[in-house]
CSV table of C-alpha atoms in Angstrom, one decimal:
chain,number,residue,atom,x,y,z
A,27,MET,CA,31.0,87.0,72.8
A,28,LEU,CA,30.7,89.9,75.4
A,29,LYS,CA,32.8,92.9,74.4
A,30,ARG,CA,34.0,95.8,76.4
A,31,LYS,CA,35.8,99.1,75.5
A,32,ILE,CA,39.5,99.1,76.5
A,33,GLY,CA,39.7,102.4,78.4
A,34,ARG,CA,40.4,105.4,76.2
A,35,LEU,CA,41.6,103.2,73.3
A,36,ASP,CA,39.3,103.2,70.3
A,37,TYR,CA,38.7,99.5,70.5
A,38,GLU,CA,36.1,97.1,71.9
A,39,GLY,CA,37.7,93.7,72.7
A,40,SER,CA,36.3,90.5,74.0
A,41,ALA,CA,35.7,90.6,77.7
A,42,VAL,CA,37.9,87.5,78.1
A,43,MET,CA,41.5,87.8,76.9
A,44,PHE,CA,43.3,84.8,75.5
A,45,GLY,CA,46.0,84.4,78.1
A,46,ALA,CA,48.9,83.1,76.0
A,47,ALA,CA,50.9,81.9,78.9
A,48,SER,CA,49.0,78.7,78.2
A,49,LEU,CA,51.0,78.3,75.0
A,50,GLY,CA,54.4,78.5,76.6
A,51,ASN,CA,55.0,74.7,76.8
A,52,VAL,CA,52.6,73.2,74.3
A,53,THR,CA,53.1,71.9,70.7
A,54,GLN,CA,52.3,74.1,67.7
A,55,GLU,CA,49.4,71.8,66.9
A,56,GLU,CA,47.9,72.2,70.4
A,57,ALA,CA,48.5,76.0,70.2
A,58,ASP,CA,46.8,76.2,66.8
A,59,LYS,CA,43.8,74.3,68.1
A,60,SER,CA,43.4,76.6,71.1
A,61,ILE,CA,43.9,79.8,69.2
A,62,SER,CA,41.4,78.6,66.5
A,63,PHE,CA,38.9,77.8,69.3
A,64,ALA,CA,39.3,81.3,70.6
A,65,LEU,CA,38.7,83.0,67.3
A,66,GLU,CA,35.7,80.8,66.5
A,67,HIS,CA,34.1,81.9,69.8
A,68,GLY,CA,34.7,85.6,69.2
A,69,VAL,CA,37.7,86.1,71.4
A,70,SER,CA,39.5,89.1,69.8
A,71,HIS,CA,41.8,90.1,72.7
A,72,PHE,CA,45.1,88.2,72.9
A,73,ASP,CA,47.6,88.8,75.7
A,74,THR,CA,51.1,87.4,75.7
A,75,ALA,CA,54.6,88.2,77.0
A,76,ALA,CA,58.2,87.8,75.9
A,77,ASP,CA,59.0,85.5,78.8
A,78,TYR,CA,56.1,83.1,78.4
A,79,GLY,CA,58.4,80.5,76.9
A,80,ASN,CA,57.5,79.9,73.3
A,81,ALA,CA,54.1,81.6,73.5
A,82,GLU,CA,54.9,84.3,71.0
A,83,ILE,CA,56.3,81.8,68.6
A,84,ARG,CA,53.2,79.6,68.9
A,85,LEU,CA,50.9,82.6,68.3
A,86,GLY,CA,52.7,83.7,65.1
A,87,PRO,CA,51.4,81.4,62.4
A,88,ILE,CA,47.7,82.2,63.0
A,89,ILE,CA,47.8,85.6,64.6
A,90,SER,CA,49.9,87.1,61.8
A,91,LYS,CA,47.1,86.1,59.3
A,92,VAL,CA,44.3,87.8,61.4
A,93,ARG,CA,46.3,90.7,62.7
A,94,ASN,CA,43.9,93.3,61.6
A,95,ASP,CA,41.0,91.5,63.3
A,96,ILE,CA,42.4,91.3,66.8
A,97,PHE,CA,43.8,93.3,69.7
A,98,LEU,CA,47.3,92.1,70.3
A,99,ALA,CA,49.2,92.8,73.5
A,100,THR,CA,52.6,91.7,74.7
A,101,LYS,CA,54.9,92.5,77.5
A,102,THR,CA,58.6,93.2,78.3
A,103,GLY,CA,60.1,92.1,81.6
A,104,GLU,CA,63.3,94.0,80.9
A,105,ARG,CA,64.0,97.1,83.1
A,106,THR,CA,66.5,99.1,81.0
A,107,LYS,CA,65.7,101.0,77.8
A,108,GLU,CA,68.3,99.2,75.7
A,109,LYS,CA,67.2,95.7,76.7
A,110,ALA,CA,63.5,96.5,76.6
A,111,LYS,CA,63.7,97.9,73.1
A,112,ALA,CA,65.6,94.9,71.9
A,113,GLU,CA,62.9,92.6,73.4
A,114,ILE,CA,60.1,94.6,71.8
A,115,TYR,CA,61.6,94.0,68.3
A,116,ARG,CA,62.2,90.4,69.2
A,117,SER,CA,58.6,89.9,70.1
A,118,LEU,CA,57.4,91.4,66.8
A,119,GLU,CA,59.7,89.0,64.9
A,120,ARG,CA,58.5,86.0,66.9
A,121,MET,CA,54.9,86.8,66.3
A,122,GLN,CA,55.5,87.7,62.7
A,123,VAL,CA,53.8,91.1,63.0
A,124,ASP,CA,54.8,94.7,62.4
A,125,SER,CA,53.2,96.2,65.5
A,126,VAL,CA,51.3,95.4,68.6
A,127,ASP,CA,48.2,97.2,70.0
A,128,LEU,CA,49.6,97.3,73.5
A,129,LEU,CA,53.1,96.9,75.0
A,130,GLN,CA,53.1,96.4,78.8
A,131,LEU,CA,55.8,96.7,81.4
A,132,HIS,CA,55.7,93.3,82.9
A,133,ALA,CA,55.6,92.1,86.5
A,134,VAL,CA,55.7,95.6,88.0
A,135,GLY,CA,54.1,94.7,91.3
A,136,THR,CA,56.2,96.7,93.8
A,137,ILE,CA,57.4,100.3,94.0
A,138,GLU,CA,61.0,99.0,93.7
A,139,GLU,CA,60.2,97.5,90.3
A,140,LEU,CA,58.3,100.6,89.2
A,141,ASN,CA,61.3,102.7,90.1
A,142,LYS,CA,63.5,100.5,87.8
A,143,CYS,CA,61.1,101.1,84.9
A,144,THR,CA,60.6,104.8,85.3
A,145,VAL,CA,64.1,105.9,86.1
A,146,LYS,CA,66.1,107.7,83.4
A,147,GLY,CA,67.2,105.0,80.9
A,148,GLY,CA,64.5,102.7,82.1
A,149,ALA,CA,62.1,100.4,80.2
A,150,LEU,CA,59.4,103.1,80.1
A,151,GLU,CA,61.6,105.1,77.8
A,152,ALA,CA,61.8,102.2,75.4
A,153,ALA,CA,58.0,101.8,75.3
A,154,ILE,CA,57.6,105.5,74.7
A,155,GLU,CA,60.1,105.4,71.9
A,156,ALA,CA,58.5,102.4,70.3
A,157,LYS,CA,55.1,104.1,70.4
A,158,GLU,CA,56.6,107.1,68.6
A,159,GLU,CA,58.0,104.8,66.0
A,160,GLY,CA,54.5,103.3,65.5
A,161,ILE,CA,55.4,99.7,66.4
A,162,VAL,CA,53.5,100.0,69.7
A,163,LYS,CA,50.1,101.7,69.8
A,164,ALA,CA,49.5,101.9,73.5
A,165,ILE,CA,51.5,101.4,76.7
A,166,GLY,CA,50.4,99.5,79.8
A,167,ILE,CA,51.7,98.1,83.0
A,168,THR,CA,51.1,94.7,84.8
A,169,GLY,CA,51.8,93.3,88.2
A,170,HIS,CA,51.3,90.4,90.6
A,171,GLY,CA,50.9,90.2,94.3
A,172,HIS,CA,49.3,92.1,97.1
A,173,GLN,CA,51.2,95.4,96.4
A,174,ALA,CA,50.2,95.5,92.7
A,175,ALA,CA,47.2,97.9,93.2
A,176,VAL,CA,49.2,100.4,95.3
A,177,THR,CA,52.1,100.2,92.8
A,178,HIS,CA,49.8,100.8,89.8
A,179,LEU,CA,48.2,103.7,91.5
A,180,GLU,CA,51.6,105.3,91.9
A,181,ALA,CA,52.4,104.4,88.3
A,182,LEU,CA,49.4,106.3,87.0
A,183,LYS,CA,50.7,109.4,88.9
A,184,ARG,CA,54.0,109.1,87.0
A,185,PHE,CA,52.8,108.3,83.5
A,186,PRO,CA,49.4,108.1,81.8
A,187,PHE,CA,49.4,104.4,81.1
A,188,GLU,CA,46.5,103.3,78.8
A,189,THR,CA,46.0,100.0,80.7
A,190,VAL,CA,46.8,98.3,83.9
A,191,LEU,CA,46.6,94.5,84.5
A,192,LEU,CA,46.6,93.1,88.0
A,193,PRO,CA,45.0,90.3,90.2
A,194,LEU,CA,41.4,90.3,91.2
A,195,ASN,CA,39.2,87.5,92.5
A,196,TYR,CA,36.6,87.1,95.2
A,197,TYR,CA,39.1,86.0,97.9
A,198,MET,CA,41.6,88.8,97.2
A,199,TYR,CA,39.0,91.4,97.2
A,200,SER,CA,37.8,90.1,100.6
A,201,LEU,CA,41.1,91.2,102.1
A,202,PRO,CA,40.6,94.7,103.6
A,203,GLU,CA,44.0,96.1,102.6
A,204,TYR,CA,43.7,94.8,99.0
A,205,ARG,CA,40.2,96.0,98.7
A,206,GLU,CA,41.1,99.5,99.8
A,207,SER,CA,44.1,99.7,97.4
A,208,PHE,CA,42.2,98.2,94.5
A,209,ASP,CA,39.3,100.6,95.0
A,210,ALA,CA,41.7,103.5,95.1
A,211,LEU,CA,43.3,102.4,91.9
A,212,MET,CA,39.9,101.9,90.2
A,213,LYS,CA,39.0,105.5,91.1
A,214,GLU,CA,42.1,107.0,89.6
A,215,ALA,CA,41.9,104.7,86.6
A,216,ASN,CA,38.3,105.9,86.0
A,217,ASN,CA,39.5,109.5,86.3
A,218,GLN,CA,42.1,108.9,83.6
A,219,ASN,CA,39.9,106.5,81.6
A,220,THR,CA,42.6,103.9,81.9
A,221,ALA,CA,41.5,100.3,81.2
A,222,VAL,CA,41.7,98.0,84.2
A,223,ARG,CA,42.2,94.4,83.1
A,224,VAL,CA,42.6,91.6,85.6
A,225,ILE,CA,44.3,88.2,86.1
A,226,LYS,CA,43.9,85.3,88.4
A,227,ALA,CA,40.1,85.3,88.3
A,228,ILE,CA,39.9,81.5,88.8
A,229,ALA,CA,42.9,81.0,91.0
A,230,LYS,CA,42.1,78.9,94.0
A,231,ALA,CA,45.3,78.4,96.1
A,232,PRO,CA,49.0,77.7,95.8
A,233,TRP,CA,49.9,74.1,94.8
A,234,VAL,CA,50.6,72.0,97.9
A,235,GLU,CA,53.9,70.2,98.0
A,236,GLY,CA,53.3,66.7,96.6
A,237,GLN,CA,49.9,67.6,95.1
A,238,GLU,CA,49.2,66.3,91.6
A,239,ARG,CA,49.5,69.2,89.3
A,240,ARG,CA,46.8,68.6,86.6
A,241,TYR,CA,47.2,72.0,84.9
A,242,ALA,CA,50.1,74.0,83.6
A,243,THR,CA,49.3,76.9,85.9
A,244,TRP,CA,51.8,77.8,88.7
A,245,TYR,CA,48.8,77.9,91.1
A,246,GLU,CA,45.9,75.5,91.7
A,247,PRO,CA,43.0,76.8,89.5
A,248,PHE,CA,39.3,76.1,89.9
A,249,ASP,CA,38.1,73.6,87.3
A,250,GLN,CA,34.5,72.9,88.2
A,251,GLN,CA,32.2,74.7,85.7
A,252,GLU,CA,29.9,76.1,88.4
A,253,ILE,CA,32.7,77.7,90.3
A,254,ILE,CA,34.4,79.0,87.2
A,255,ASP,CA,31.0,80.6,86.3
A,256,ALA,CA,30.9,82.2,89.7
A,257,CYS,CA,34.5,83.5,89.4
A,258,VAL,CA,33.9,84.9,86.0
A,259,HIS,CA,30.6,86.5,87.1
A,260,PHE,CA,32.5,88.2,90.0
A,261,VAL,CA,35.1,89.9,87.8
A,262,LEU,CA,32.8,90.8,85.0
A,263,SER,CA,30.2,92.3,87.3
A,264,PHE,CA,32.9,94.4,89.0
A,265,PRO,CA,32.3,98.0,88.0
A,266,GLY,CA,34.9,99.3,85.5
A,267,ILE,CA,36.6,96.1,84.6
A,268,ALA,CA,37.5,96.1,80.9
A,269,GLY,CA,38.3,92.4,80.7
A,270,PHE,CA,40.1,89.5,82.3
A,271,ALA,CA,42.8,87.1,81.2
A,272,SER,CA,42.2,83.4,81.0
A,273,ALA,CA,44.2,81.0,83.1
A,274,GLY,CA,47.4,79.7,81.7
A,275,ASP,CA,46.3,76.3,80.6
A,276,VAL,CA,44.7,75.4,77.2
A,277,HIS,CA,42.5,72.8,78.8
A,278,LEU,CA,40.8,75.3,81.1
A,279,PHE,CA,40.2,77.8,78.3
A,280,PRO,CA,36.9,76.3,76.9
A,281,LYS,CA,35.4,76.3,80.4
A,282,ILE,CA,36.3,80.0,80.8
A,283,VAL,CA,34.8,80.9,77.4
A,284,ASP,CA,31.6,79.0,78.4
A,285,ALA,CA,31.4,81.0,81.6
A,286,VAL,CA,31.7,84.3,79.6
A,287,GLU,CA,29.1,83.2,77.1
A,288,ARG,CA,26.7,82.4,80.0
A,289,TYR,CA,27.4,85.7,81.8
A,290,GLY,CA,24.2,87.1,83.1
A,291,SER,CA,22.5,83.8,83.9
A,292,MET,CA,23.8,84.0,87.4
A,293,ASN,CA,23.1,86.8,89.9
A,294,ASN,CA,25.5,88.4,92.4
A,295,GLU,CA,23.9,86.6,95.4
A,296,GLU,CA,24.3,83.2,93.8
A,297,ALA,CA,27.9,83.8,92.8
A,298,GLU,CA,28.8,85.0,96.3
A,299,ARG,CA,27.0,81.9,97.8
A,300,ILE,CA,29.1,79.6,95.7
A,301,LEU,CA,32.4,81.4,96.3
A,302,LYS,CA,31.9,82.0,100.0
A,303,SER,CA,31.3,78.3,100.6
A,304,ILE,CA,34.5,77.0,99.0
A,305,SER,CA,36.9,75.2,101.3
A,306,GLY,CA,40.6,75.9,100.8
A,307,TYR,CA,40.1,79.1,98.8
A,308,THR,CA,42.9,81.6,99.6
A,309,THR,CA,45.4,83.9,98.1
A,310,ILE,CA,48.1,82.5,95.8
A,311,PHE,CA,50.6,85.2,96.6
A,312,GLY,CA,51.4,84.2,100.2
A,313,PRO,CA,50.7,86.4,103.3
A,314,PRO,CA,49.7,90.0,102.4
A,315,THR,CA,52.5,92.6,103.0
A,316,SER,CA,52.1,96.3,103.3
A,317,ILE,CA,54.1,99.0,101.7
A,318,ALA,CA,55.7,101.4,104.2
């Protein structure tokens, strides 16, 4: 399994993160099977969140037994210090662990949401306090949408987050405004040695009304191996990317792992040829909007 250093943290994790949103609505048996598959294939980076349904509960039985062998990250979507702190402790209890390697402020994709987190009495204070207590080893921030890169760049000016997690795929990076903001974020992240981790690598398009939804993802994912290979090649060959999260469906995870294990067998030109020729490939976040 390909490994990469997580920014300035003293840890090399698997380049693919087990995106535990996939566990939110599955049985414990299905969860155990998927987690065991990940561990057997060298996946050591697990990323979950308090609001991924029962995901933290599903992780607990196995993760608690291998806690010292993995990098465990979770997220709080709360915006006040009091509620965020309570959610952090709840996450530890649900996962049956004493600490997490990374606590992330979740779904901070706009300046408005960032302001809520960083204001006096905001969630950032809970994260800092939890780190001082030793139950959180590092603090990160995540966000969705076209404003995520701009928002995270501003976040790095306000606080030295150890990680950021935001969307990146071939189509989104082809949008001039997103490319510009993402490049600016990468530059600052490199200056601070902040790990940039990405999501939505294999996202194809929003589900169309009436379309059969074959996967548990809130968007239509790619499921053909060759296209997944090209998507994974694009994000892993992007300079400075520390890793990417798998799509939120346990049935897609083996294909994504296969793509990582084959990384290097495809060149940039071949990946671009495949991705450029796809019909119906678009952003899953709706029309891009600018921040004034």
